[in-house]
Coordinates of C-alpha atoms and ligand atoms in Angstrom, one line a residue:
M23 CA -1.2 22.3 35.6
R24 CA -2.7 18.9 36.6
K25 CA -4.7 17.2 33.8
T26 CA -8.3 16.6 34.8
P27 CA -10.3 13.7 33.2
A28 CA -12.2 16.3 31.1
S29 CA -9.0 17.9 29.9
R30 CA -7.5 14.5 29.1
K31 CA -10.7 13.6 27.1
A32 CA -10.6 16.9 25.2
A33 CA -6.9 16.5 24.4
A34 CA -7.5 12.9 23.1
R35 CA -10.3 14.1 20.9
Q36 CA -8.1 16.8 19.4
Q37 CA -5.2 14.4 18.9
V38 CA -7.4 11.9 17.1
F39 CA -9.0 14.7 15.0
D40 CA -5.5 16.1 14.1
A41 CA -4.2 12.6 13.2
L42 CA -7.1 11.7 11.0
G43 CA -6.8 15.0 9.2
T44 CA -3.3 14.0 8.0
L45 CA -4.0 10.4 6.9
K46 CA -4.6 10.0 3.2
I47 CA -4.8 6.4 2.0
E48 CA -4.4 5.4 -1.7
I49 CA -6.6 2.6 -2.9
P50 CA -5.6 0.1 -5.6
S51 CA -7.6 -0.2 -8.8
W52 CA -6.8 -3.9 -8.8
G53 CA -8.7 -4.3 -5.5
F54 CA -12.0 -3.9 -7.3
A55 CA -11.6 -6.4 -10.1
D56 CA -12.1 -10.2 -9.9
T57 CA -8.9 -11.8 -8.8
G58 CA -7.8 -15.2 -7.5
T59 CA -5.1 -17.4 -6.3
R60 CA -3.1 -19.9 -8.3
F61 CA -5.9 -22.3 -7.4
G62 CA -8.6 -20.3 -9.1
K63 CA -10.9 -17.3 -8.9
F64 CA -14.3 -16.8 -7.3
Y65 CA -16.2 -14.3 -9.4
Q66 CA -18.4 -11.5 -8.1
D67 CA -21.2 -9.9 -10.2
A68 CA -20.3 -6.5 -8.6
A69 CA -16.6 -6.9 -9.5
A70 CA -15.3 -4.1 -11.7
I71 CA -14.9 -5.0 -15.4
D72 CA -12.9 -2.1 -16.6
L73 CA -11.1 1.1 -15.3
A74 CA -14.3 3.1 -15.4
D75 CA -15.9 0.6 -13.0
K76 CA -12.7 0.7 -10.8
L77 CA -12.8 4.5 -10.6
A78 CA -16.5 4.5 -9.8
D79 CA -15.8 2.0 -7.0
A80 CA -12.9 4.1 -5.8
G81 CA -15.1 7.2 -5.9
Q82 CA -17.7 5.4 -3.6
V83 CA -14.9 4.6 -1.1
H84 CA -13.6 8.2 -1.1
R85 CA -17.2 9.6 -0.9
L86 CA -17.9 7.5 2.2
T87 CA -14.5 7.8 4.0
G88 CA -13.2 11.2 2.9
C89 CA -9.6 10.0 3.1
C90 CA -8.9 8.1 -0.2
P91 CA -8.4 10.8 -2.8
T92 CA -6.1 8.8 -5.1
V93 CA -6.2 5.5 -6.9
A94 CA -3.1 3.4 -7.7
V95 CA -3.2 2.0 -11.2
H96 CA -1.5 -0.9 -12.9
V97 CA -0.4 0.1 -16.4
L98 CA -1.2 -3.2 -18.2
W99 CA -4.3 -4.0 -16.3
D100 CA -5.9 -0.5 -16.4
F101 CA -4.7 1.3 -19.6
K102 CA -5.7 0.0 -23.0
P103 CA -2.9 0.4 -25.6
G104 CA -2.9 4.0 -26.8
E105 CA -5.4 5.1 -24.2
D106 CA -5.2 8.9 -23.5
P107 CA -3.8 9.4 -19.9
A108 CA -5.5 12.8 -19.8
A109 CA -8.8 11.2 -20.5
V110 CA -8.2 8.7 -17.7
A111 CA -7.3 11.6 -15.3
A112 CA -10.6 13.3 -16.3
L113 CA -12.6 10.1 -15.8
A114 CA -11.0 9.9 -12.3
A115 CA -11.9 13.5 -11.6
R116 CA -15.5 12.8 -12.6
N117 CA -15.6 10.2 -9.8
G118 CA -14.1 12.6 -7.3
V119 CA -10.7 11.0 -7.2
K120 CA -7.2 11.3 -8.8
I121 CA -4.9 8.9 -10.4
G122 CA -2.2 8.0 -7.9
S123 CA 0.9 5.8 -8.1
I124 CA 1.7 4.2 -11.5
N125 CA 2.6 0.5 -11.3
P126 CA 4.5 -0.8 -14.3
N127 CA 4.1 -4.6 -14.9
L128 CA 7.4 -6.3 -15.3
F129 CA 6.2 -9.8 -14.4
Q130 CA 3.4 -11.1 -16.7
D131 CA 4.9 -10.9 -20.2
Q132 CA 6.4 -14.2 -21.4
I133 CA 9.8 -12.5 -22.0
Y134 CA 10.1 -12.0 -18.2
K135 CA 10.5 -15.8 -17.6
H136 CA 14.1 -15.2 -16.3
G137 CA 13.5 -11.7 -15.0
S138 CA 13.1 -8.1 -16.3
F139 CA 15.8 -5.6 -15.1
A140 CA 17.9 -8.5 -13.9
N141 CA 17.5 -10.7 -17.0
P142 CA 20.8 -11.9 -18.6
D143 CA 19.3 -11.0 -22.0
P144 CA 20.0 -7.4 -22.8
A145 CA 17.0 -7.4 -25.2
V146 CA 14.7 -8.3 -22.3
R147 CA 16.2 -5.6 -20.1
K148 CA 15.7 -3.1 -22.9
A149 CA 12.0 -4.0 -23.3
A150 CA 11.5 -3.8 -19.5
L151 CA 13.1 -0.4 -19.4
A152 CA 11.0 0.8 -22.3
H153 CA 7.8 -0.2 -20.5
T154 CA 9.0 1.4 -17.3
L155 CA 9.9 4.7 -19.1
H156 CA 6.5 4.6 -20.8
S157 CA 5.0 4.3 -17.3
V158 CA 7.0 7.3 -16.1
E159 CA 5.7 9.4 -19.1
L160 CA 2.2 8.1 -18.4
G161 CA 2.5 9.3 -14.8
K162 CA 3.5 12.8 -16.0
K163 CA 0.3 13.0 -18.0
T164 CA -2.0 11.7 -15.2
G165 CA -0.4 14.0 -12.7
S166 CA 1.0 11.1 -10.7
R167 CA 3.9 11.8 -8.4
L168 CA 4.9 8.1 -7.7
L169 CA 6.2 5.3 -9.8
S170 CA 5.8 2.2 -7.7
L171 CA 8.1 -0.5 -8.9
W172 CA 8.0 -4.1 -7.9
L173 CA 10.5 -6.5 -9.6
A174 CA 9.4 -10.2 -9.5
D175 CA 12.9 -11.0 -10.6
G176 CA 14.9 -13.8 -9.1
I177 CA 16.3 -17.3 -9.6
N178 CA 15.0 -20.6 -8.5
Y179 CA 18.2 -22.6 -8.2
P180 CA 21.7 -22.3 -7.0
G181 CA 24.1 -21.6 -9.8
Q182 CA 21.4 -20.4 -12.2
D183 CA 22.9 -17.0 -12.6
N184 CA 25.5 -14.7 -11.2
I185 CA 23.8 -13.0 -8.3
A186 CA 26.1 -9.9 -8.2
A187 CA 25.8 -9.5 -12.0
R188 CA 22.0 -9.5 -11.6
K189 CA 22.4 -6.8 -8.9
E190 CA 24.4 -4.6 -11.3
R191 CA 21.9 -5.1 -14.2
V192 CA 19.0 -3.9 -11.9
A193 CA 21.1 -0.9 -10.8
E194 CA 21.8 0.1 -14.4
C195 CA 18.1 0.0 -15.3
L196 CA 17.0 1.8 -12.1
A197 CA 19.5 4.6 -12.8
A198 CA 18.1 4.9 -16.3
V199 CA 14.6 5.2 -14.9
H200 CA 15.6 7.7 -12.3
R201 CA 17.2 10.0 -15.0
K202 CA 13.8 10.2 -16.7
L203 CA 11.7 11.1 -13.6
G204 CA 9.9 14.4 -13.7
P205 CA 11.0 17.2 -11.2
D206 CA 8.2 16.2 -8.7
Q207 CA 8.2 12.4 -9.3
L208 CA 9.6 9.8 -7.0
L209 CA 10.6 6.2 -7.7
L210 CA 9.5 3.8 -5.0
L211 CA 11.3 0.4 -5.1
E212 CA 9.4 -2.4 -3.4
Y213 CA 11.1 -5.5 -1.9
K214 CA 9.8 -9.0 -1.4
P215 CA 11.7 -11.9 0.2
F216 CA 10.3 -14.6 -2.2
E217 CA 7.6 -15.4 -4.7
P218 CA 7.5 -15.9 -7.7
A219 CA 11.2 -16.7 -7.3
F220 CA 12.0 -19.2 -4.6
Y221 CA 15.8 -19.3 -4.3
A222 CA 17.1 -15.7 -4.6
T223 CA 14.8 -12.8 -5.3
D224 CA 16.8 -9.8 -6.7
V225 CA 15.3 -7.2 -4.5
A226 CA 14.5 -9.3 -1.5
D227 CA 14.8 -7.1 1.5
W228 CA 14.8 -3.5 2.7
G229 CA 18.6 -3.3 2.6
M230 CA 18.8 -4.3 -1.1
S231 CA 16.1 -1.8 -2.0
C232 CA 17.8 0.9 0.1
I233 CA 21.2 0.3 -1.6
H234 CA 19.6 0.4 -5.0
C235 CA 17.6 3.6 -4.2
K236 CA 20.7 5.4 -2.8
K237 CA 22.6 4.5 -6.0
A238 CA 19.8 5.3 -8.4
G239 CA 19.5 8.9 -7.1
K240 CA 17.9 11.4 -4.7
K241 CA 14.3 10.7 -5.9
A242 CA 14.3 7.0 -5.1
R243 CA 12.8 5.6 -1.9
V244 CA 12.0 2.2 -0.4
L245 CA 8.5 0.9 -0.5
V246 CA 7.5 -1.3 2.4
D247 CA 4.8 -3.8 1.6
T248 CA 3.7 -5.1 5.0
G249 CA 3.1 -8.6 3.6
H250 CA 6.6 -8.8 2.3
H251 CA 8.5 -10.0 5.4
Y252 CA 9.4 -13.2 7.1
T253 CA 7.2 -14.1 10.0
A254 CA 9.8 -13.1 12.6
Q255 CA 10.8 -9.8 11.0
N256 CA 10.4 -6.7 13.0
I257 CA 8.8 -4.4 10.5
E258 CA 8.5 -1.3 12.7
Q259 CA 12.3 -1.5 13.3
I260 CA 12.8 -1.4 9.5
V261 CA 10.4 1.6 9.3
A262 CA 12.2 3.5 12.1
W263 CA 15.6 2.9 10.2
L264 CA 14.2 4.0 6.9
L265 CA 12.6 7.1 8.4
S266 CA 15.8 8.0 10.1
E267 CA 17.6 7.7 6.8
N268 CA 14.9 9.6 4.9
M269 CA 14.6 6.6 2.7
L270 CA 11.0 5.5 3.4
G271 CA 8.8 6.2 0.3
G272 CA 5.7 4.6 1.6
F273 CA 3.7 1.4 2.2
H274 CA 1.6 -1.2 0.5
F275 CA -0.8 -2.2 3.3
N276 CA -2.2 -5.7 3.8
D277 CA -1.9 -8.4 6.5
R278 CA -0.5 -11.9 6.4
R279 CA -0.4 -15.1 8.3
Y280 CA 2.0 -17.1 6.3
A281 CA 3.4 -15.2 3.3
D282 CA 2.3 -12.5 1.0
D283 CA -1.4 -13.4 1.7
D284 CA -2.8 -9.9 1.0
L285 CA -5.3 -10.2 3.8
T286 CA -7.1 -7.2 5.2
L287 CA -4.8 -4.8 7.0
G288 CA -5.1 -5.3 10.8
S289 CA -7.2 -8.4 10.5
L290 CA -4.6 -10.8 11.9
D291 CA -2.2 -8.5 13.8
P292 CA -3.5 -5.0 14.6
Y293 CA -0.9 -4.4 17.2
Q294 CA 1.9 -4.8 14.6
V295 CA 0.2 -2.1 12.5
F296 CA -0.1 0.1 15.6
R297 CA 3.6 -0.4 16.3
I298 CA 4.5 0.7 12.7
F299 CA 2.3 3.8 13.0
N300 CA 3.8 4.5 16.4
E301 CA 7.2 4.7 14.8
I302 CA 5.8 7.2 12.2
H303 CA 4.2 9.3 14.9
Q304 CA 7.4 9.2 17.0
H305 CA 9.5 10.3 13.9
A306 CA 7.2 13.3 13.4
H307 CA 7.3 14.1 17.2
D308 CA 11.2 14.0 17.1
N309 CA 11.2 16.2 14.0
G310 CA 9.3 19.2 15.4
G311 CA 5.9 17.7 14.6
R312 CA 6.6 17.5 10.8
P313 CA 5.0 14.3 9.4
A314 CA 7.2 12.2 7.1
D315 CA 6.4 12.6 3.4
I316 CA 5.4 9.0 2.8
A317 CA 2.6 7.3 0.8
Y318 CA 0.1 5.1 2.5
M319 CA -1.2 2.7 -0.1
I320 CA -3.4 -0.4 0.1
D321 CA -2.2 -3.4 -1.9
Q322 CA -5.0 -6.0 -1.4
S323 CA -7.3 -7.8 -3.8
H324 CA -9.7 -10.0 -2.1
N325 CA -10.7 -13.4 -3.7
D326 CA -13.6 -13.8 -1.3
K327 CA -14.7 -10.6 0.4
P328 CA -17.0 -8.1 -1.5
K329 CA -14.5 -5.7 -3.1
V330 CA -15.8 -2.3 -2.0
E331 CA -16.8 -3.5 1.5
A332 CA -13.3 -5.0 1.9
T333 CA -11.7 -1.7 0.9
L334 CA -13.9 0.3 3.3
Q335 CA -13.0 -2.2 6.1
T336 CA -9.3 -1.8 5.4
V337 CA -9.5 2.0 5.4
A338 CA -11.4 2.0 8.7
N339 CA -8.9 -0.4 10.2
A340 CA -6.0 1.9 9.1
Q341 CA -7.7 5.0 10.5
E342 CA -8.4 3.3 13.8
L343 CA -4.9 2.1 14.3
W344 CA -3.4 5.4 13.1
A345 CA -5.6 7.3 15.7
K346 CA -4.6 4.9 18.5
A347 CA -0.9 5.4 17.8
A348 CA -1.5 9.2 17.8
L349 CA -2.6 8.9 21.5
V350 CA 0.7 7.7 22.8
D351 CA 2.0 10.3 25.3
R352 CA 5.4 11.0 23.7
D353 CA 6.8 13.1 26.6
A354 CA 5.9 10.5 29.2
L355 CA 7.3 7.8 26.9
A356 CA 10.6 9.7 26.6
H357 CA 10.7 10.1 30.4
H358 CA 10.2 6.3 30.9
Q359 CA 12.8 5.5 28.2
K360 CA 15.3 7.8 29.8
N361 CA 14.9 6.0 33.1
T362 CA 14.8 2.5 31.4
A363 CA 11.4 2.1 33.0
Q364 CA 10.5 -0.6 30.4
I365 CA 7.2 -1.7 31.9
D366 CA 5.9 1.8 32.3
A367 CA 7.0 2.6 28.7
E368 CA 5.3 -0.6 27.4
E369 CA 2.2 0.1 29.4
L370 CA 2.0 3.5 27.8
L371 CA 1.8 2.0 24.4
K372 CA -0.7 -0.6 25.4
T373 CA -2.9 2.1 27.0
A374 CA -3.1 3.9 23.7
F375 CA -3.6 0.6 21.7
F376 CA -6.5 -0.5 23.9
T377 CA -8.2 2.9 23.8
D378 CA -11.5 2.6 21.9
V379 CA -11.1 5.5 19.4
R380 CA -14.1 4.5 17.3
P381 CA -16.6 7.0 19.0
L382 CA -14.0 9.8 18.3
I383 CA -13.6 8.7 14.7
A384 CA -17.3 8.7 14.3
D385 CA -17.3 12.3 15.7
W386 CA -14.6 13.3 13.2
R387 CA -16.6 11.8 10.4
R388 CA -19.7 13.8 11.4
A389 CA -17.6 16.9 11.8
N390 CA -16.4 16.4 8.2
K391 CA -19.9 15.7 6.9
L392 CA -19.2 12.0 6.4
P393 CA -21.2 9.0 7.4
P394 CA -20.1 7.9 10.9
D395 CA -20.2 4.2 9.7
P396 CA -19.0 4.1 6.1
L397 CA -19.6 0.3 5.7
A398 CA -23.2 0.7 7.0
A399 CA -23.7 3.7 4.7
H400 CA -22.4 1.7 1.7
R401 CA -24.7 -1.2 2.5
A402 CA -27.7 1.1 2.8
S403 CA -26.8 2.9 -0.5
G404 CA -27.7 0.0 -2.8
Y405 CA -24.4 0.7 -4.7
E406 CA -23.4 -2.9 -4.6
Q407 CA -26.7 -4.3 -5.9
A408 CA -26.8 -1.7 -8.7
A409 CA -23.2 -2.5 -9.7
A410 CA -23.9 -6.2 -9.7
K411 CA -26.9 -5.8 -11.9
D412 CA -25.2 -3.5 -14.4
R413 CA -22.0 -5.4 -14.6
A414 CA -23.6 -8.9 -14.8
A415 CA -25.7 -7.5 -17.7
R416 CA -22.6 -6.0 -19.4
R417 CA -20.7 -9.3 -19.0
K418 CA -23.5 -11.1 -20.7
A419 CA -23.7 -8.5 -23.5
L420 CA -20.0 -8.7 -24.0
G421 CA -20.2 -12.5 -24.1
I422 CA -17.9 -12.7 -21.1
T423 CA -18.7 -15.9 -19.3
Q424 CA -17.1 -17.0 -16.1
T425 CA -15.3 -20.3 -16.6
A426 CA -13.1 -22.3 -14.3
G427 CA -10.0 -20.9 -15.8
G428 CA -11.1 -17.3 -16.0
Y429 CA -13.4 -15.2 -18.1
A430 CA -13.9 -16.6 -21.6
Ligands
AFD645 C1 1.8 -8.4 -5.8 C2 3.3 -8.3 -5.5 C3 3.6 -6.8 -5.0 C4 3.0 -5.8 -5.9 C5 1.5 -6.1 -6.2 C6 0.9 -5.1 -7.2 O1 3.6 -9.2 -4.4 O2 3.1 -6.6 -3.7 O3 3.1 -4.5 -5.3 O4 1.3 -7.4 -6.7 O5 1.7 -5.2 -8.4 O6 1.1 -8.4 -4.6
MN646 MN1 2.8 -4.6 -3.0
MN647 MN1 2.6 -8.5 -2.6

């Protein structure tokens, strides 16, 4: 039956509604606290001081967007020594959210100067493994499914260490972690081409992460941080390969211009994000409509933008590009691909990408009893001003003063 403009419009609306209903985006606790670059920090009165503030901010984002039910936590930045994980989970629940992925910290302690899992000193590897196993147990108590592991390990100079030996040290530790995972837990191994190491990072690309994950066991998957690629790299091709191998665990979303800049997702290159989401929708289409079991997590911490506003903006960007990618006519695309009609195929993607889905997203939000414009609703709520007043007063009472080098 010929499609009429009205039926096409109705179909697009349903596609967008269905797509938005499946997208859940995890927000990072560290996105709400003051942060900086190696050149310094610019403090914000409304920035979160402690985990309670971070969970309150996350609750505000989820209340306004309806699609951010979980919060990624950083073990050393969010949990005081001996803190009760069950109490943290209850605090999250009181803010309408849940604790999501657990991020061990294997890069700040002085012992990690020459790496953690890859360190030539067995005592350092033992300490790193102990912290990571503690993080696994913590995740079992917070009800977290994902252990999100980033190794900053690497060497800065040729000859500094035996590259293959470092690979085996990492593999041994990953296998030990994998053995301790709970029945429903997954280990996500993040890769990054450089920084803080500048000659050879131990888990530098998707291939290294994939090999480590396959060796570690069936509950290990690759974590793709969109900022962790060289400028020319085709990220959506990596995503298609990992999906095809059932090795894609999920994403850390951000955008970049030069390196791991942690800029707002879609702020520099929205078409790249659309192409990544297009591969995910294509994979679901090719697998009987079953969406891949992957985690969509934001990994941004803005030095300049207001924290909650920046998170709301990121979530809205992700929803918009996800909805656009859902509009690609997969049957027509397959037809053009079969006939190597490359211009028609490309134009099909561009038609979806240039479709303004914002009115449909606003309709979806209204249908789900959410504000049609979360950012405007946040600004009208007075949340930011109240948080700034409360937190500035608490910093003063705590004697926390902002200095050039950090809080004193
Ligand atoms: C830094 C690292 C990596 C990690 C994040 C949170 O580059 O992306 O996931 O910190 O620990 O951005
Ligand atoms: Mn990351
Ligand atoms: Mn990063």
